[in-house]
mmCIF file of N, CA and C and ligand atoms in Angstrom:
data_model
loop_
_atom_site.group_PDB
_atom_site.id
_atom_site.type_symbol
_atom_site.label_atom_id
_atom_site.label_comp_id
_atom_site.label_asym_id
_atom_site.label_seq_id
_atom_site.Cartn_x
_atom_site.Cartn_y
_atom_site.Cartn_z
ATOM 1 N N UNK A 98 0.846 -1.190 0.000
ATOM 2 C CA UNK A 98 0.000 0.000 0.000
ATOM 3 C C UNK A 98 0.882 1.241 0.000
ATOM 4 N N UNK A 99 0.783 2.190 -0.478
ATOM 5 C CA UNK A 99 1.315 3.411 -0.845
ATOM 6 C C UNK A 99 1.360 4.509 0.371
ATOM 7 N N UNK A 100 2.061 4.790 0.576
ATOM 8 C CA UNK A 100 2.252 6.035 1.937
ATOM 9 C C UNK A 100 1.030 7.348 1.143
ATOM 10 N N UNK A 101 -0.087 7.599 2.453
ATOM 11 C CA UNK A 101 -0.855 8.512 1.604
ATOM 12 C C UNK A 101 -0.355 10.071 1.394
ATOM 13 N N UNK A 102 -0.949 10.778 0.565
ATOM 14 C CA UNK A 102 -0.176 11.494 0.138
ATOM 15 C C UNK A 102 -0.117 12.782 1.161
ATOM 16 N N UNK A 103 0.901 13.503 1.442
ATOM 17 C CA UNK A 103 0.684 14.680 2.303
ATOM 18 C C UNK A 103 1.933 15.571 1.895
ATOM 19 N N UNK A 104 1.683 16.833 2.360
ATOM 20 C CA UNK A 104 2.796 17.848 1.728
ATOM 21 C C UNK A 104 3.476 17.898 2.398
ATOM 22 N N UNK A 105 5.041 18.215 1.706
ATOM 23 C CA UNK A 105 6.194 17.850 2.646
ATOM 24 C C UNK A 105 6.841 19.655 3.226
ATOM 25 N N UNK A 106 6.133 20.182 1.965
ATOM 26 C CA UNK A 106 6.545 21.443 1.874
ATOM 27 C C UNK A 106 5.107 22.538 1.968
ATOM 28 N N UNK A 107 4.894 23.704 2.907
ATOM 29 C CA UNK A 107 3.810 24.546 2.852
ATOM 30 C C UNK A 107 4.344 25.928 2.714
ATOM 31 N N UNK A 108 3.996 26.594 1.833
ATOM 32 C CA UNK A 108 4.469 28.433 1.856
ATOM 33 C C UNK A 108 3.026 29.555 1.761
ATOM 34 N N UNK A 109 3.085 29.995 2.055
ATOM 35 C CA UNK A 109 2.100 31.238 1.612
ATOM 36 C C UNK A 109 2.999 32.126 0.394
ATOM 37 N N UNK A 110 2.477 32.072 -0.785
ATOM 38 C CA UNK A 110 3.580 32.732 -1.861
ATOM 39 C C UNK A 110 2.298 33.773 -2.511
ATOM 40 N N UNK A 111 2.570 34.921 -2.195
ATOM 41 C CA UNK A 111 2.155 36.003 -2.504
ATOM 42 C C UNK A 111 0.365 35.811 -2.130
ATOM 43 N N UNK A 112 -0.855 35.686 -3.002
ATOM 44 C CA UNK A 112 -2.201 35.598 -2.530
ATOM 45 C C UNK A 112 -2.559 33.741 -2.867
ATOM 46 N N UNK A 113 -1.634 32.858 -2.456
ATOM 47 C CA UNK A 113 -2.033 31.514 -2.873
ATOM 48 C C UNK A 113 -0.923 30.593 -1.450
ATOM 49 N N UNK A 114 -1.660 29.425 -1.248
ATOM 50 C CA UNK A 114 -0.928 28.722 -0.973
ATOM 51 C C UNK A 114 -0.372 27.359 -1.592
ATOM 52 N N UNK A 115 1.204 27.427 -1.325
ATOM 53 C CA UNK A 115 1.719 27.051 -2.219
ATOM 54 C C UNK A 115 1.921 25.355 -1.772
ATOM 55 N N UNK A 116 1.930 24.403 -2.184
ATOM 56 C CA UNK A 116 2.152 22.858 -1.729
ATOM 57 C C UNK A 116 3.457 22.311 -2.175
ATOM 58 N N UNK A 117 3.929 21.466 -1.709
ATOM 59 C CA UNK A 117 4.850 20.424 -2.129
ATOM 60 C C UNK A 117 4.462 19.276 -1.828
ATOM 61 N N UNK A 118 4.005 17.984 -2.524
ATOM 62 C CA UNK A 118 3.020 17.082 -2.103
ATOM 63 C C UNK A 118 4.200 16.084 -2.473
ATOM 64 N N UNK A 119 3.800 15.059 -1.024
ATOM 65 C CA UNK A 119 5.232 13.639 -1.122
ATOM 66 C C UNK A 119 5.135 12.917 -2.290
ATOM 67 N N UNK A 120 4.532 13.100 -3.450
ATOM 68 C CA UNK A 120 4.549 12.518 -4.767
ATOM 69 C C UNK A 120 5.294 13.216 -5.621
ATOM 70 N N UNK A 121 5.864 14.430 -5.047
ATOM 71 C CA UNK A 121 6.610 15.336 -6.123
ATOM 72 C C UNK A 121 5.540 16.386 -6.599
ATOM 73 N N UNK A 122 4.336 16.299 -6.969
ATOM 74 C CA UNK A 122 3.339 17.523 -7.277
ATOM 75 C C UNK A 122 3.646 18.584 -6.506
ATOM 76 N N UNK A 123 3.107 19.810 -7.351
ATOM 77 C CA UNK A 123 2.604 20.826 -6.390
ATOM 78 C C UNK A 123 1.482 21.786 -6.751
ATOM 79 N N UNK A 124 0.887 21.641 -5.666
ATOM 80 C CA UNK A 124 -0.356 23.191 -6.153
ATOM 81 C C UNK A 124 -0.074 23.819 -5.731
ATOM 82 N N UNK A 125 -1.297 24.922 -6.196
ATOM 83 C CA UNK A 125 -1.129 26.594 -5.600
ATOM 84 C C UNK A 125 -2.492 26.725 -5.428
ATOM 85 N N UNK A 126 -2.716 26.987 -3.960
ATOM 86 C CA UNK A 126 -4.259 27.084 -3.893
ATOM 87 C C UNK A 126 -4.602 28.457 -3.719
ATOM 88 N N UNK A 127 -5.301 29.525 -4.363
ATOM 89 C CA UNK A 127 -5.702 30.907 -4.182
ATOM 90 C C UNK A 127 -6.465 30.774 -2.847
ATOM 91 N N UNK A 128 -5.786 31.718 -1.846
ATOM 92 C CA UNK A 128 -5.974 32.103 -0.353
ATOM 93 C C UNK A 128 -7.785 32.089 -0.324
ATOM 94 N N UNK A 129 -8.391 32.671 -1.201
ATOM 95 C CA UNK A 129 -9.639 32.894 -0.980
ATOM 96 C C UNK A 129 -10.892 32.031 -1.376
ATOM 97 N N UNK A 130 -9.954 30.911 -2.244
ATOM 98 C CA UNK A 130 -10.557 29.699 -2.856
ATOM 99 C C UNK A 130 -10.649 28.541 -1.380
ATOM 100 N N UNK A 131 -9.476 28.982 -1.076
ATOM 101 C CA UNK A 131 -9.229 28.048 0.184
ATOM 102 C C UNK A 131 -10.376 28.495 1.155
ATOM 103 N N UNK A 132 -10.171 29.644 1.574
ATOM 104 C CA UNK A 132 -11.218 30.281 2.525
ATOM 105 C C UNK A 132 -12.722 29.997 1.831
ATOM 106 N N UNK A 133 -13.198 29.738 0.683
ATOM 107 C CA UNK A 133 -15.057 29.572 0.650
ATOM 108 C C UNK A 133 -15.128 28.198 0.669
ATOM 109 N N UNK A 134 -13.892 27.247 0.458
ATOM 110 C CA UNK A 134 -14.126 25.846 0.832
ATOM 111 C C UNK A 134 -13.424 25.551 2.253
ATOM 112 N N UNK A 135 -13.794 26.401 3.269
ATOM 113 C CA UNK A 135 -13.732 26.353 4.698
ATOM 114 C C UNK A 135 -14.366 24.828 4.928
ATOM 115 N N UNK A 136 -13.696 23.993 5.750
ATOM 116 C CA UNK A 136 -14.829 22.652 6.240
ATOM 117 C C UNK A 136 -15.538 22.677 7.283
ATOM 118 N N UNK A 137 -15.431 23.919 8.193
ATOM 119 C CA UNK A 137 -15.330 23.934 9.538
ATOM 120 C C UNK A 137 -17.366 23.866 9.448
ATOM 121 N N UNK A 138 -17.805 23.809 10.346
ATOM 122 C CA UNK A 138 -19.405 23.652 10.631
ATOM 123 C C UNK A 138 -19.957 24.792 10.530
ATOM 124 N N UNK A 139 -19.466 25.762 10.978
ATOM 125 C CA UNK A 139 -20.362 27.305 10.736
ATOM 126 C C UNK A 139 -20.091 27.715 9.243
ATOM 127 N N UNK A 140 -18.975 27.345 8.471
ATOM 128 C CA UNK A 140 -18.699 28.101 7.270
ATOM 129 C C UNK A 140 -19.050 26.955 6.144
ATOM 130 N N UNK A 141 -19.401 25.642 6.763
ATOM 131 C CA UNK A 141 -19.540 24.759 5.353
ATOM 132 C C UNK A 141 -20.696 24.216 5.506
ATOM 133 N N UNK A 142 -21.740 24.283 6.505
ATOM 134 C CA UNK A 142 -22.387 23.467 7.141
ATOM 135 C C UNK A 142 -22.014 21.935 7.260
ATOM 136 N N UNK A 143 -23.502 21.358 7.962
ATOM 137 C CA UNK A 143 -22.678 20.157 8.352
ATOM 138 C C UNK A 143 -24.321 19.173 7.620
ATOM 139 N N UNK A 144 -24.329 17.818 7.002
ATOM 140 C CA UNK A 144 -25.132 17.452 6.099
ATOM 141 C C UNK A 144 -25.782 16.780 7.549
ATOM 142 N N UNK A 145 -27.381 16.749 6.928
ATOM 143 C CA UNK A 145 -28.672 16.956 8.234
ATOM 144 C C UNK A 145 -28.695 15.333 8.018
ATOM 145 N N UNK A 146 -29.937 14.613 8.723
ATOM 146 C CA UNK A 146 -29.991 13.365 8.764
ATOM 147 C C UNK A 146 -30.292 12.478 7.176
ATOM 148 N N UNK A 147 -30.795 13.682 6.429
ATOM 149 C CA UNK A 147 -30.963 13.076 4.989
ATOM 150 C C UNK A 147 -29.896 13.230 4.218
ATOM 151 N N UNK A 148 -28.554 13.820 4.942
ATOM 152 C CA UNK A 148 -27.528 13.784 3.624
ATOM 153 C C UNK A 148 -27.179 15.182 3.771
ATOM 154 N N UNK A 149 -28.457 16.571 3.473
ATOM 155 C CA UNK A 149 -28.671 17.824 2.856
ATOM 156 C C UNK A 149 -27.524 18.483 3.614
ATOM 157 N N UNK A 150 -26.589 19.182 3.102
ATOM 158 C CA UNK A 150 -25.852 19.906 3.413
ATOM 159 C C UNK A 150 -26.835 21.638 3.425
ATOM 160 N N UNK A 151 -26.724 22.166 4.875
ATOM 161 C CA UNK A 151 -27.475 23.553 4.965
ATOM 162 C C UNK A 151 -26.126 24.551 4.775
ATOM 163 N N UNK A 152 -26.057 25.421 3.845
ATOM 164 C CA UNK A 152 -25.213 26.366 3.728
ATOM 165 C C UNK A 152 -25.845 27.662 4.252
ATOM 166 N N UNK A 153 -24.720 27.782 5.350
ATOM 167 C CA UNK A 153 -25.152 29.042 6.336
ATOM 168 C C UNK A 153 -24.840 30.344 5.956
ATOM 169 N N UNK A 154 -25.174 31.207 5.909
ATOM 170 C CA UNK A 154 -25.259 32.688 5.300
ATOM 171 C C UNK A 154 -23.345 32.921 5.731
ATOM 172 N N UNK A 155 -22.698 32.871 5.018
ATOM 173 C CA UNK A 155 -21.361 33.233 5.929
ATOM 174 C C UNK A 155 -21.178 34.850 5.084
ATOM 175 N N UNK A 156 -20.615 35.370 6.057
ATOM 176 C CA UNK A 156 -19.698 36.982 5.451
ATOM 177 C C UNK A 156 -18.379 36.925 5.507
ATOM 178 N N UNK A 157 -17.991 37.737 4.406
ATOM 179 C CA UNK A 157 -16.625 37.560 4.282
ATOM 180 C C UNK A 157 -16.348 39.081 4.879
ATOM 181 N N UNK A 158 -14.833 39.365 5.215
ATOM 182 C CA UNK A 158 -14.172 40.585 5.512
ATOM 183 C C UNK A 158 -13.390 40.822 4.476
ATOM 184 N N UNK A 159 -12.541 42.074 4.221
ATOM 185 C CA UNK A 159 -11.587 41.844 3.910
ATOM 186 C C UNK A 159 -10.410 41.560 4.366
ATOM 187 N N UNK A 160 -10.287 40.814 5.226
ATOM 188 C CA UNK A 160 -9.223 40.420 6.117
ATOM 189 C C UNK A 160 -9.401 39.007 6.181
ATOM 190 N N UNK A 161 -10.532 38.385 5.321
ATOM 191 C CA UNK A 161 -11.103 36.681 5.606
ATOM 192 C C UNK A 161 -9.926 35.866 4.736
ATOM 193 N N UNK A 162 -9.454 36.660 3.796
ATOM 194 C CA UNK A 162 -8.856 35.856 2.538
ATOM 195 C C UNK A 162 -7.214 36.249 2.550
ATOM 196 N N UNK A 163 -6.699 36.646 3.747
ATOM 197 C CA UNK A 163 -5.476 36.638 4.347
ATOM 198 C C UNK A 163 -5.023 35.648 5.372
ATOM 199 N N UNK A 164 -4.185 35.216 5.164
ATOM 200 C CA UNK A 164 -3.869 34.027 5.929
ATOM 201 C C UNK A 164 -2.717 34.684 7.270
ATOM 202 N N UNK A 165 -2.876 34.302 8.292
ATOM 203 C CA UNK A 165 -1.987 34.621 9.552
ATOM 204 C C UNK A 165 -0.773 33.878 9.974
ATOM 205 N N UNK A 166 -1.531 32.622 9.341
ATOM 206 C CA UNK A 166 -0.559 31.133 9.633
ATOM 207 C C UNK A 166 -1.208 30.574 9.979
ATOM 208 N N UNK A 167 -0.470 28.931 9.810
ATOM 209 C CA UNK A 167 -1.368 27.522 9.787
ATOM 210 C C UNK A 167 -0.307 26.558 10.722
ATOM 211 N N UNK A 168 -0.898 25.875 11.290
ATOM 212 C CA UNK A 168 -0.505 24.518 11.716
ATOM 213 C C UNK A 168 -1.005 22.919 11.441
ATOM 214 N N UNK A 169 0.252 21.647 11.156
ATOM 215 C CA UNK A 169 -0.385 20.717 11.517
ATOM 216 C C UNK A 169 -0.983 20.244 12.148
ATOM 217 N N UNK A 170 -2.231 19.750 11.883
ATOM 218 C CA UNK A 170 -3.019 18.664 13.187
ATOM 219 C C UNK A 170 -2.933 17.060 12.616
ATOM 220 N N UNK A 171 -2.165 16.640 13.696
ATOM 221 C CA UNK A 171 -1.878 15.053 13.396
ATOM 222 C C UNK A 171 -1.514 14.532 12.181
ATOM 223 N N UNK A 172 -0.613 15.206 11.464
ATOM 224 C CA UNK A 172 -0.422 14.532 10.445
ATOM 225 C C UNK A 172 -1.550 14.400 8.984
ATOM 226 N N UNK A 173 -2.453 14.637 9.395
ATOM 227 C CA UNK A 173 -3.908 14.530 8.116
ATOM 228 C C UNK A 173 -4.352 15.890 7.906
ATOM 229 N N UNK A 174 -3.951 16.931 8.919
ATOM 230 C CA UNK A 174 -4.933 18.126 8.001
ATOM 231 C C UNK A 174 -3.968 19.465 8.709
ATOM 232 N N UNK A 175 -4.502 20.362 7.882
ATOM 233 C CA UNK A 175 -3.778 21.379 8.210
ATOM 234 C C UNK A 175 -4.657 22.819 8.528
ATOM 235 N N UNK A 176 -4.283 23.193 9.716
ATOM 236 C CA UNK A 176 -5.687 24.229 10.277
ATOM 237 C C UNK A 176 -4.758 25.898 10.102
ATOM 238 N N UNK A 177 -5.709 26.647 9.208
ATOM 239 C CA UNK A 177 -5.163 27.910 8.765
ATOM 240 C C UNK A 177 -5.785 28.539 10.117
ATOM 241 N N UNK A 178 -5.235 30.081 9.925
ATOM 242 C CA UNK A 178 -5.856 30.911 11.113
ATOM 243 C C UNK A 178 -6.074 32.214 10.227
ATOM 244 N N UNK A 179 -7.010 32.589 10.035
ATOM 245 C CA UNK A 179 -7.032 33.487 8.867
ATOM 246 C C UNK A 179 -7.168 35.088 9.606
ATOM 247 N N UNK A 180 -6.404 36.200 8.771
ATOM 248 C CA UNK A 180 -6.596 37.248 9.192
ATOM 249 C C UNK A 180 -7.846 37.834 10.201
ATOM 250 N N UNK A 181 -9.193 37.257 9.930
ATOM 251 C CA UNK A 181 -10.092 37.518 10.657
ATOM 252 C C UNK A 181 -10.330 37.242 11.778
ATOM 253 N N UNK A 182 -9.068 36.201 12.245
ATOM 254 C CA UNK A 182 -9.313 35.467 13.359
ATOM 255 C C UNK A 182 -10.103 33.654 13.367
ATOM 256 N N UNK A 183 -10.480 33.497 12.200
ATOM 257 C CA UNK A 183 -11.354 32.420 12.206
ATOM 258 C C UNK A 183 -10.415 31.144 12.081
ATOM 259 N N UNK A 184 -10.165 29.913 12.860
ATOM 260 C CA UNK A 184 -9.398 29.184 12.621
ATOM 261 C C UNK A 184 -10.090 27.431 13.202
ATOM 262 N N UNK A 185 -11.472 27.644 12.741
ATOM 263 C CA UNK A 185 -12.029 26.369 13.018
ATOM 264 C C UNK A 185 -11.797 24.955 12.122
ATOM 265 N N UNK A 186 -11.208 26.011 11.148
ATOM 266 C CA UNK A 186 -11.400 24.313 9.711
ATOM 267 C C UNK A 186 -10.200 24.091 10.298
ATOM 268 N N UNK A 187 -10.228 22.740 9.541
ATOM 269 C CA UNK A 187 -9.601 21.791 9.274
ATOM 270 C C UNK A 187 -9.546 21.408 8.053
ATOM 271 N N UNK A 188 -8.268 21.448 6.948
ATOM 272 C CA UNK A 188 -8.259 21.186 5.749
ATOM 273 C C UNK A 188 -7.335 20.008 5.910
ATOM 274 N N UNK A 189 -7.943 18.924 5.634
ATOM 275 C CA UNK A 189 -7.674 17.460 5.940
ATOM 276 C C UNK A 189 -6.778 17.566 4.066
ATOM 277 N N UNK A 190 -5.602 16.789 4.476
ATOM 278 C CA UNK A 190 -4.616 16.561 3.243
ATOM 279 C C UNK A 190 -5.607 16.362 1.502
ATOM 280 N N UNK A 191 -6.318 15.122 2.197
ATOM 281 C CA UNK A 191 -7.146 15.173 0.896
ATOM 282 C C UNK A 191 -7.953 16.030 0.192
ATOM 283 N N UNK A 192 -8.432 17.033 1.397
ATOM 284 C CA UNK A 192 -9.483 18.012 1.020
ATOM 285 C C UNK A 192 -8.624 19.108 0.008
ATOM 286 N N UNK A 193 -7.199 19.520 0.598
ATOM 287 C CA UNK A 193 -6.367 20.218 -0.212
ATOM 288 C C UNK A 193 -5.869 19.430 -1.073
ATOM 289 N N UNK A 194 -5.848 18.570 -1.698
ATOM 290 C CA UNK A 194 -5.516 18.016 -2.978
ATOM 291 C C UNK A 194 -6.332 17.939 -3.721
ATOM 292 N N UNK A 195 -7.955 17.993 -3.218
ATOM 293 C CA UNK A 195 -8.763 17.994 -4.249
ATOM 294 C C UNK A 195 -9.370 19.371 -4.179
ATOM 295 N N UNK A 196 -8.909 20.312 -3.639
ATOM 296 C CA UNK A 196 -9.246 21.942 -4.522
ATOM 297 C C UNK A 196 -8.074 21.773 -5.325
ATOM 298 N N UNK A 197 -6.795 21.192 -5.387
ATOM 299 C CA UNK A 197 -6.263 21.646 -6.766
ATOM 300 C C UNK A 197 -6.510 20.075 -7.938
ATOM 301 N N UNK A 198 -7.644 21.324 -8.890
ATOM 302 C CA UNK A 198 -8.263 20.598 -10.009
ATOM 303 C C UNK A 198 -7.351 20.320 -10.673
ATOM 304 N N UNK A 199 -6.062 20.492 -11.084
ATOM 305 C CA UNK A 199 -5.054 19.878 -11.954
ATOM 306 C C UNK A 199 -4.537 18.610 -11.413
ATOM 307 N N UNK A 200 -3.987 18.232 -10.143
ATOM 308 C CA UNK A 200 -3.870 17.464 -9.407
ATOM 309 C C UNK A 200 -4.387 16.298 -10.007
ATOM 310 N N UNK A 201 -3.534 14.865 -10.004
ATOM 311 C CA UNK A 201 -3.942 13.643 -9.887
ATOM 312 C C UNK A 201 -4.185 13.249 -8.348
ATOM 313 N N UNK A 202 -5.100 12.681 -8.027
ATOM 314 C CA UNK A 202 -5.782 12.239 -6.776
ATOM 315 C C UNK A 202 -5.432 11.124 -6.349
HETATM 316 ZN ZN1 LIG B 362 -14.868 27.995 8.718
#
């Protein structure tokens, strides 16, 4: 079985974040692309007993789509802290490999 994939390398490079993924890939995820695919429960909702995902009215600042800095959590995801203060998601490795649409999965 294949070691799953996770980035070995993370930068903030100008308005994107930048990847180095242990397969050799890399994306560039735009700061603000990252921020509307938030996973966290208030910004993505969370899917009800039938599945339905409720998308909650969220507002943006201009300070939402600036990044402050991020840390690992356990190895699987990586939690931004964004200019606004908001730092509930969790962008689980896979979730950032599949916002970048060029990316093999
Ligand atoms: Zn959020």
């Amino acid at each position: 079985m294949a070691a799953p994939l996770q980035p070995t390398r993370v930068e903030v490079i100008g308005e994107e974040l930048a990847l180095v993924w242990s397969d050799g890939a890399e994306s560039y995820l735009p700061l603000e692309k990252l921020r509307r695919y938030c996973p966290c429960a208030s910004c993505g909702g969370e899917p009800d007993v039938l599945g339905r995902i409720e998308r909650p009215q969220v507002s943006y600042g201009p300070r939402s789509f600036a990044l402050r800095g991020f840390r690992f959590i356990g190895g699987y995801a990586l939690q931004p802290t964004w200019d606004d203060g908001h730092d509930t998601g969790l962008y689980t490795f896979k979730l950032l490999r599949a916002l970048d649409e060029h990316a093999a999965t």
